[in-house]
Amino acid sequence: MTVEPPRDPTHGDLATNAAMVLAKPAGLKPRDIAVMLAQKLARVPEIEAAEVAGPGFLNLTLRPDVWRAELAAIDAAGADYGRSTMGAGQSVNVEYVSANPTGPMHMGHCRGAVVGDALASLLAFAGFGVTREYYINDAGGQVDTLARSAHLRYREALGETIEIPEGFYPGDYLVPVGQALAAEFGDRFVGAPEADWLAPFRTRTVALMMDLIRADLMLLGIRQDVFFSEASLGPRVQQALDTLAAKGLIYQGVLEAPKGETADDWEARPQTLFKATQFGDDSDRAMQKSDGSWTYFAGDVAYHWDKLARGYTALVDMFGADHGGYVKRMTAAVRALSDDKVPLDVKIVQMVKLLRAGEPVKMSKRSGNFVTLADVVEEVGKDVVRFIMLTKRSDSQLDFDFAKVVEQSRDNPVFYVQYAHARIMSVGRKAAEAGMVLPPADYARLDDTDLALVKLAAQWPRIVEQAAATREPHRIAFYLGDLAAAFHSQWNLGNDDPQRRFVIAGDPALTAARLALGGGVGQVIRNGLAVIGVEAADELH
RNA sequence: GCGCCCGUAGCUCAGUUGGAUAGAGCGCGGGACUUCUAAUCCUGAGGCCGCAGGUUCGAAUCCUGCCGGGCGCACCA
């Protein structure tokens, strides 16, 4: 059963399907129930009209004063308008970015960062306790490669001429790392065997890379609470394995050969396996390699085991599209570890295609010459990057065109929303410049046309809850576009009819009421932008 | 071969968890500036919601099967 604003505004302010849902259990005709309900509801003071429509819909029209009161509520709540208690008592861990600490962030990481961060803010606004987390993959072979690459730069910093072999990280960003290592260790590791320097170089270099990444995230206004190191898992891996073993979900076995492309180096070997198939996965998954060392998956299981131990009521992971195949096994592991009590929601974030005036931006991985996040933020600004990343559902591919996203026109949603806010801010200034002395706003001066705007602004709390429930922050961006459109439309009525303007010379009372209307809309726009981490512009240039 | 995601206007996409006559933007046609910033707005044309069944008062939405596109199928990280 639902009670919600209907798509078609001629169907009133609220519509409910209650009569149709109740018809079967009540053994009555839907329309008969609807008529009965309508008669009762018509006596509710806030309800102006209750009409039965179609197969048994009940359309409710609220009295205009309800909307006037809502405008007052927006004003009173201010930045808290729309804040919800739906998440009260629940704590969610949102893990996002988790880029490998082998270099600065590039645009491949950007969308997950923005969507994850906006989701975290959204959940917080909806009343959930939220932890923003980053998993540092600092335990694999790639980190050894990073350390070796840094060692080359270290020798370079000490005066050697180096050549970077194939398979090493060639990026310039390691030059200052080499200098830092040279300053720290002097020349004592120049000719030393790798075994002497690999571990310290790995630790230091990862730390410096994480500084780099944190700085990149700050450019987007992202600050995470927890940075969890894979290398620090230690005994947790065994503990997680023991937890699963205690549930009878671990066994020694041999997996079947992978289907599809036949792996030429595959051979059947006994391993320690997790019964992922019991939890909906396609295959059981290896926890230990045949030589007894842990798999990457085992580490990830231990990591999620740790998150569960920290007592969250729900977990959210943001994955890149290329990790889609990993979702089932991770979900299976969390189901097993938590006895199905703590849900893991894995959000897939699709690729971003970078364009410049319609032409794909060329990227060469080999030279390390990828488009960095810092470059993009510098070129178009944080707000544009953040907003554009939310202009599509995150599970479908997104085009990011450098030319289009800075365009000041209707088809640029960032500009469009900010322009609406700037207009709202400008009318207040205009009234002040005109030397108008405004009385306190009397909402009674607002008519149905004005109140139509309030109705849309009043949807904000619902939008927050819906977006939080579906964990889809893009809904915020779309709503703000709708609200801005309604505002612009209202604004232009003033072209034909001066009485519909916000500032009306000679009528301070109506001006005050209209400015209050604009103020309410502006407040909601600011609140929405705040949730997605975008600044509200007071004027545009 | 198997799994996951996706197919909505010419293009790019929404679609209130199953509601009423499926909506925006761009593009195309027509219109509104002695203005509170026209950086905007109004209006018209444009649809078998991939196809075929099913579930029910009711389906773009849920189920099944096809067709078409993307991603993934390690003891890698």
Short mmCIF file of N, CA, C and O (backbone and C1' of nucleotides) in Angstrom, two decimals, chain B residues 32-73:
data_model
loop_
_atom_site.label_atom_id
_atom_site.label_comp_id
_atom_site.label_asym_id
_atom_site.label_seq_id
_atom_site.Cartn_x
_atom_site.Cartn_y
_atom_site.Cartn_z
P A B 32 8.40 36.38 -31.03
"O5'" A B 32 8.49 36.38 -29.44
"C5'" A B 32 7.35 36.69 -28.67
"C4'" A B 32 7.65 36.62 -27.20
"C3'" A B 32 8.85 37.44 -26.75
"O3'" A B 32 8.52 38.80 -26.57
"C1'" A B 32 8.95 35.29 -25.78
P C B 33 9.45 39.91 -27.10
"O5'" C B 33 10.69 39.84 -26.12
"C5'" C B 33 11.62 40.92 -26.11
"C4'" C B 33 12.29 41.00 -24.79
"C3'" C B 33 13.31 42.12 -24.67
"O3'" C B 33 12.72 43.30 -24.19
"C1'" C B 33 14.26 40.07 -23.97
P U B 34 12.16 44.35 -25.23
"O5'" U B 34 12.59 45.69 -24.52
"C5'" U B 34 13.94 45.90 -24.15
"C4'" U B 34 14.03 47.15 -23.33
"C3'" U B 34 13.67 47.00 -21.85
"O3'" U B 34 14.74 46.43 -21.11
"C1'" U B 34 12.67 48.95 -22.73
P U B 35 14.70 46.16 -19.62
"O5'" U B 35 13.82 44.84 -19.45
"C5'" U B 35 12.63 44.86 -18.70
"C4'" U B 35 12.74 43.93 -17.51
"C3'" U B 35 13.88 44.26 -16.54
"O3'" U B 35 13.47 43.95 -15.23
"C1'" U B 35 14.20 42.11 -17.42
P C B 36 14.02 44.73 -14.06
"O5'" C B 36 14.48 43.49 -13.18
"C5'" C B 36 15.20 43.71 -11.99
"C4'" C B 36 15.32 42.43 -11.24
"C3'" C B 36 16.17 41.33 -11.85
"O3'" C B 36 17.53 41.62 -11.65
"C1'" C B 36 14.24 40.46 -10.73
P U B 37 18.66 40.55 -11.99
"O5'" U B 37 18.21 39.83 -13.35
"C5'" U B 37 18.46 40.40 -14.62
"C4'" U B 37 19.28 39.43 -15.45
"C3'" U B 37 18.64 38.08 -15.66
"O3'" U B 37 18.16 38.04 -17.00
"C1'" U B 37 21.00 37.95 -15.21
P A B 38 16.84 37.23 -17.36
"O5'" A B 38 17.12 36.55 -18.78
"C5'" A B 38 17.60 35.23 -18.85
"C4'" A B 38 17.97 34.91 -20.28
"C3'" A B 38 18.72 36.03 -20.96
"O3'" A B 38 19.71 35.49 -21.82
"C1'" A B 38 16.76 35.52 -22.18
P A B 39 21.16 35.39 -21.37
"O5'" A B 39 21.41 33.87 -20.97
"C5'" A B 39 21.49 32.81 -21.89
"C4'" A B 39 22.18 31.65 -21.20
"C3'" A B 39 21.35 31.03 -20.08
"O3'" A B 39 21.69 29.66 -19.97
"C1'" A B 39 23.32 31.94 -19.16
P U B 40 20.51 28.58 -20.36
"O5'" U B 40 19.17 29.19 -19.78
"C5'" U B 40 18.85 29.06 -18.40
"C4'" U B 40 17.55 29.76 -18.13
"C3'" U B 40 16.33 29.13 -18.79
"O3'" U B 40 15.83 28.02 -18.07
"C1'" U B 40 16.31 31.44 -19.20
P C B 41 15.04 26.88 -18.82
"O5'" C B 41 13.66 27.59 -19.15
"C5'" C B 41 12.81 28.03 -18.11
"C4'" C B 41 11.70 28.87 -18.69
"C3'" C B 41 10.75 28.14 -19.61
"O3'" C B 41 9.76 27.43 -18.88
"C1'" C B 41 11.38 30.17 -20.60
P C B 42 9.10 26.13 -19.48
"O5'" C B 42 8.11 26.72 -20.59
"C5'" C B 42 7.02 27.54 -20.21
"C4'" C B 42 6.31 28.04 -21.44
"C3'" C B 42 5.86 26.96 -22.41
"O3'" C B 42 4.66 26.35 -22.00
"C1'" C B 42 6.88 28.71 -23.61
P U B 43 4.40 24.80 -22.33
"O5'" U B 43 4.27 24.80 -23.91
"C5'" U B 43 3.18 25.46 -24.54
"C4'" U B 43 3.35 25.43 -26.02
"C3'" U B 43 3.56 24.06 -26.64
"O3'" U B 43 2.35 23.34 -26.80
"C1'" U B 43 5.12 25.58 -27.56
P G B 44 2.37 21.76 -26.87
"O5'" G B 44 2.83 21.47 -28.37
"C5'" G B 44 2.00 21.85 -29.46
"C4'" G B 44 2.67 21.53 -30.77
"C3'" G B 44 3.14 20.08 -30.92
"O3'" G B 44 2.08 19.23 -31.31
"C1'" G B 44 4.86 21.55 -31.60
P A B 45 2.06 17.71 -30.87
"O5'" A B 45 3.05 17.03 -31.92
"C5'" A B 45 2.75 17.01 -33.30
"C4'" A B 45 3.98 16.70 -34.10
"C3'" A B 45 4.63 15.36 -33.81
"O3'" A B 45 4.01 14.30 -34.52
"C1'" A B 45 6.29 17.05 -33.84
P G B 46 3.71 12.92 -33.76
"O5'" G B 46 5.17 12.37 -33.45
"C5'" G B 46 6.02 11.94 -34.50
"C4'" G B 46 7.39 11.71 -33.98
"C3'" G B 46 7.51 10.64 -32.90
"O3'" G B 46 7.61 9.35 -33.46
"C1'" G B 46 8.70 12.58 -32.24
P G B 47 6.61 8.20 -33.00
"O5'" G B 47 7.63 7.07 -32.55
"C5'" G B 47 8.37 7.20 -31.38
"C4'" G B 47 8.33 5.93 -30.58
"C3'" G B 47 7.10 5.05 -30.77
"O3'" G B 47 7.46 3.68 -30.71
"C1'" G B 47 7.24 5.73 -28.52
P C B 48 6.93 2.69 -31.82
"O5'" C B 48 6.22 1.48 -31.06
"C5'" C B 48 5.16 1.73 -30.18
"C4'" C B 48 4.98 0.52 -29.28
"C3'" C B 48 6.31 -0.18 -28.94
"O3'" C B 48 6.20 -0.79 -27.65
"C1'" C B 48 4.92 -1.70 -30.03
P C B 49 6.03 -0.32 -26.30
"O5'" C B 49 7.49 0.25 -26.08
"C5'" C B 49 8.64 -0.60 -26.24
"C4'" C B 49 9.74 -0.15 -25.33
"C3'" C B 49 10.19 -1.21 -24.33
"O3'" C B 49 11.59 -1.11 -24.19
"C1'" C B 49 9.50 0.71 -23.18
P G B 50 12.42 -2.44 -23.88
"O5'" G B 50 12.72 -3.14 -25.29
"C5'" G B 50 12.93 -2.36 -26.47
"C4'" G B 50 13.23 -3.31 -27.60
"C3'" G B 50 12.23 -4.45 -27.75
"O3'" G B 50 11.13 -4.08 -28.56
"C1'" G B 50 14.44 -5.32 -27.70
P C B 51 9.66 -4.66 -28.20
"O5'" C B 51 9.76 -6.17 -28.69
"C5'" C B 51 9.92 -6.50 -30.05
"C4'" C B 51 9.97 -8.00 -30.23
"C3'" C B 51 8.83 -8.77 -29.57
"O3'" C B 51 7.66 -8.78 -30.36
"C1'" C B 51 10.88 -9.80 -29.02
P A B 52 6.23 -8.87 -29.63
"O5'" A B 52 6.25 -10.36 -29.05
"C5'" A B 52 6.29 -11.48 -29.93
"C4'" A B 52 6.30 -12.76 -29.16
"C3'" A B 52 5.28 -12.87 -28.04
"O3'" A B 52 3.98 -13.16 -28.52
"C1'" A B 52 7.36 -13.66 -27.27
P G B 53 2.73 -13.01 -27.52
"O5'" G B 53 2.74 -14.39 -26.75
"C5'" G B 53 2.18 -14.49 -25.49
"C4'" G B 53 2.81 -15.62 -24.72
"C3'" G B 53 2.42 -15.66 -23.25
"O3'" G B 53 1.18 -16.33 -23.07
"C1'" G B 53 4.76 -15.73 -23.40
P G B 54 0.04 -15.57 -22.23
"O5'" G B 54 0.54 -15.76 -20.74
"C5'" G B 54 0.81 -17.07 -20.26
"C4'" G B 54 1.62 -17.04 -19.00
"C3'" G B 54 1.01 -16.28 -17.84
"O3'" G B 54 0.01 -17.03 -17.17
"C1'" G B 54 3.29 -15.71 -18.03
P U B 55 -1.24 -16.31 -16.50
"O5'" U B 55 -0.61 -15.70 -15.17
"C5'" U B 55 0.08 -16.55 -14.26
"C4'" U B 55 0.64 -15.73 -13.13
"C3'" U B 55 -0.30 -14.69 -12.55
"O3'" U B 55 -1.20 -15.26 -11.62
"C1'" U B 55 1.81 -13.70 -12.94
P U B 56 -2.62 -14.53 -11.39
"O5'" U B 56 -2.22 -13.00 -11.13
"C5'" U B 56 -1.98 -12.48 -9.84
"C4'" U B 56 -2.63 -11.12 -9.70
"C3'" U B 56 -4.14 -11.17 -10.04
"O3'" U B 56 -4.84 -10.19 -9.30
"C1'" U B 56 -3.01 -9.79 -11.59
P C B 57 -6.47 -10.13 -9.42
"O5'" C B 57 -6.74 -8.93 -10.43
"C5'" C B 57 -7.92 -8.89 -11.24
"C4'" C B 57 -8.13 -7.49 -11.73
"C3'" C B 57 -6.95 -6.90 -12.50
"O3'" C B 57 -6.98 -7.28 -13.86
"C1'" C B 57 -7.69 -5.35 -10.87
P G B 58 -5.62 -7.73 -14.58
"O5'" G B 58 -4.72 -6.41 -14.49
"C5'" G B 58 -5.05 -5.30 -15.31
"C4'" G B 58 -4.07 -4.20 -15.09
"C3'" G B 58 -2.61 -4.60 -15.00
"O3'" G B 58 -2.07 -5.10 -16.22
"C1'" G B 58 -3.08 -3.10 -13.27
P A B 59 -0.91 -4.39 -17.10
"O5'" A B 59 0.25 -3.96 -16.07
"C5'" A B 59 0.80 -2.64 -16.12
"C4'" A B 59 2.30 -2.70 -16.34
"C3'" A B 59 2.72 -3.33 -17.66
"O3'" A B 59 3.92 -2.71 -18.10
"C1'" A B 59 3.64 -4.56 -15.90
P A B 60 3.80 -1.43 -19.08
"O5'" A B 60 5.30 -1.07 -19.44
"C5'" A B 60 6.07 -1.96 -20.25
"C4'" A B 60 7.54 -1.81 -19.92
"C3'" A B 60 7.97 -2.47 -18.62
"O3'" A B 60 8.31 -3.81 -18.82
"C1'" A B 60 8.77 -0.24 -18.71
P U B 61 8.00 -4.92 -17.72
"O5'" U B 61 8.64 -4.35 -16.38
"C5'" U B 61 10.06 -4.27 -16.23
"C4'" U B 61 10.41 -3.64 -14.91
"C3'" U B 61 10.00 -4.48 -13.69
"O3'" U B 61 11.03 -4.44 -12.72
"C1'" U B 61 8.99 -2.33 -13.59
P C B 62 12.01 -5.67 -12.63
"O5'" C B 62 11.07 -6.83 -12.05
"C5'" C B 62 10.98 -7.05 -10.66
"C4'" C B 62 10.17 -8.29 -10.39
"C3'" C B 62 10.47 -9.48 -11.29
"O3'" C B 62 11.58 -10.23 -10.85
"C1'" C B 62 8.14 -9.16 -11.19
P C B 63 12.45 -11.05 -11.85
"O5'" C B 63 11.48 -12.27 -12.21
"C5'" C B 63 11.19 -13.27 -11.26
"C4'" C B 63 10.47 -14.42 -11.92
"C3'" C B 63 11.14 -14.94 -13.18
"O3'" C B 63 12.16 -15.87 -12.89
"C1'" C B 63 8.84 -14.59 -13.61
P U B 64 13.38 -16.04 -13.87
"O5'" U B 64 12.74 -16.83 -15.09
"C5'" U B 64 12.20 -18.14 -14.91
"C4'" U B 64 11.64 -18.66 -16.21
"C3'" U B 64 12.53 -18.47 -17.43
"O3'" U B 64 13.55 -19.46 -17.51
"C1'" U B 64 10.34 -17.80 -17.97
P G B 65 14.92 -19.11 -18.23
"O5'" G B 65 14.52 -19.15 -19.76
"C5'" G B 65 13.89 -20.30 -20.31
"C4'" G B 65 13.47 -20.02 -21.73
"C3'" G B 65 14.51 -19.31 -22.57
"O3'" G B 65 15.50 -20.20 -23.05
"C1'" G B 65 12.41 -18.26 -22.87
P C B 66 16.83 -19.61 -23.67
"O5'" C B 66 16.35 -19.34 -25.16
"C5'" C B 66 17.06 -18.47 -26.00
"C4'" C B 66 16.16 -17.90 -27.06
"C3'" C B 66 16.79 -16.73 -27.78
"O3'" C B 66 17.58 -17.18 -28.87
"C1'" C B 66 14.66 -16.09 -26.99
P C B 67 19.12 -16.80 -28.86
"O5'" C B 67 19.09 -15.38 -29.56
"C5'" C B 67 18.27 -15.15 -30.71
"C4'" C B 67 18.08 -13.69 -30.96
"C3'" C B 67 19.32 -12.83 -30.71
"O3'" C B 67 20.22 -12.85 -31.80
"C1'" C B 67 17.45 -11.81 -29.69
P G B 68 21.78 -12.77 -31.50
"O5'" G B 68 21.99 -11.25 -31.06
"C5'" G B 68 21.83 -10.20 -32.00
"C4'" G B 68 21.84 -8.86 -31.30
"C3'" G B 68 23.07 -8.58 -30.45
"O3'" G B 68 24.19 -8.15 -31.21
"C1'" G B 68 21.15 -8.04 -29.21
P G B 69 25.66 -8.49 -30.66
"O5'" G B 69 25.87 -7.45 -29.48
"C5'" G B 69 26.23 -6.11 -29.77
"C4'" G B 69 26.24 -5.26 -28.52
"C3'" G B 69 27.32 -5.58 -27.50
"O3'" G B 69 28.60 -5.10 -27.85
"C1'" G B 69 25.26 -5.24 -26.39
P G B 70 29.91 -5.86 -27.31
"O5'" G B 70 30.00 -5.42 -25.78
"C5'" G B 70 30.26 -4.06 -25.44
"C4'" G B 70 30.16 -3.87 -23.95
"C3'" G B 70 31.09 -4.73 -23.11
"O3'" G B 70 32.42 -4.23 -23.05
"C1'" G B 70 28.92 -4.79 -22.18
P C B 71 33.62 -5.26 -22.90
"O5'" C B 71 33.52 -5.72 -21.39
"C5'" C B 71 33.69 -4.77 -20.34
"C4'" C B 71 33.34 -5.38 -19.01
"C3'" C B 71 34.11 -6.64 -18.64
"O3'" C B 71 35.42 -6.40 -18.18
"C1'" C B 71 31.82 -6.97 -18.18
P G B 72 36.52 -7.51 -18.41
"O5'" G B 72 36.11 -8.67 -17.40
"C5'" G B 72 36.03 -8.40 -16.02
"C4'" G B 72 35.37 -9.54 -15.30
"C3'" G B 72 36.04 -10.89 -15.46
"O3'" G B 72 37.19 -11.01 -14.66
"C1'" G B 72 33.69 -11.12 -15.66
P C B 73 38.15 -12.23 -14.88
"O5'" C B 73 37.29 -13.38 -14.21
"C5'" C B 73 37.79 -14.68 -14.12
"C4'" C B 73 36.64 -15.63 -13.93
"C3'" C B 73 36.93 -17.04 -14.45
"O3'" C B 73 37.50 -17.82 -13.42
"C1'" C B 73 34.85 -16.29 -15.29
#
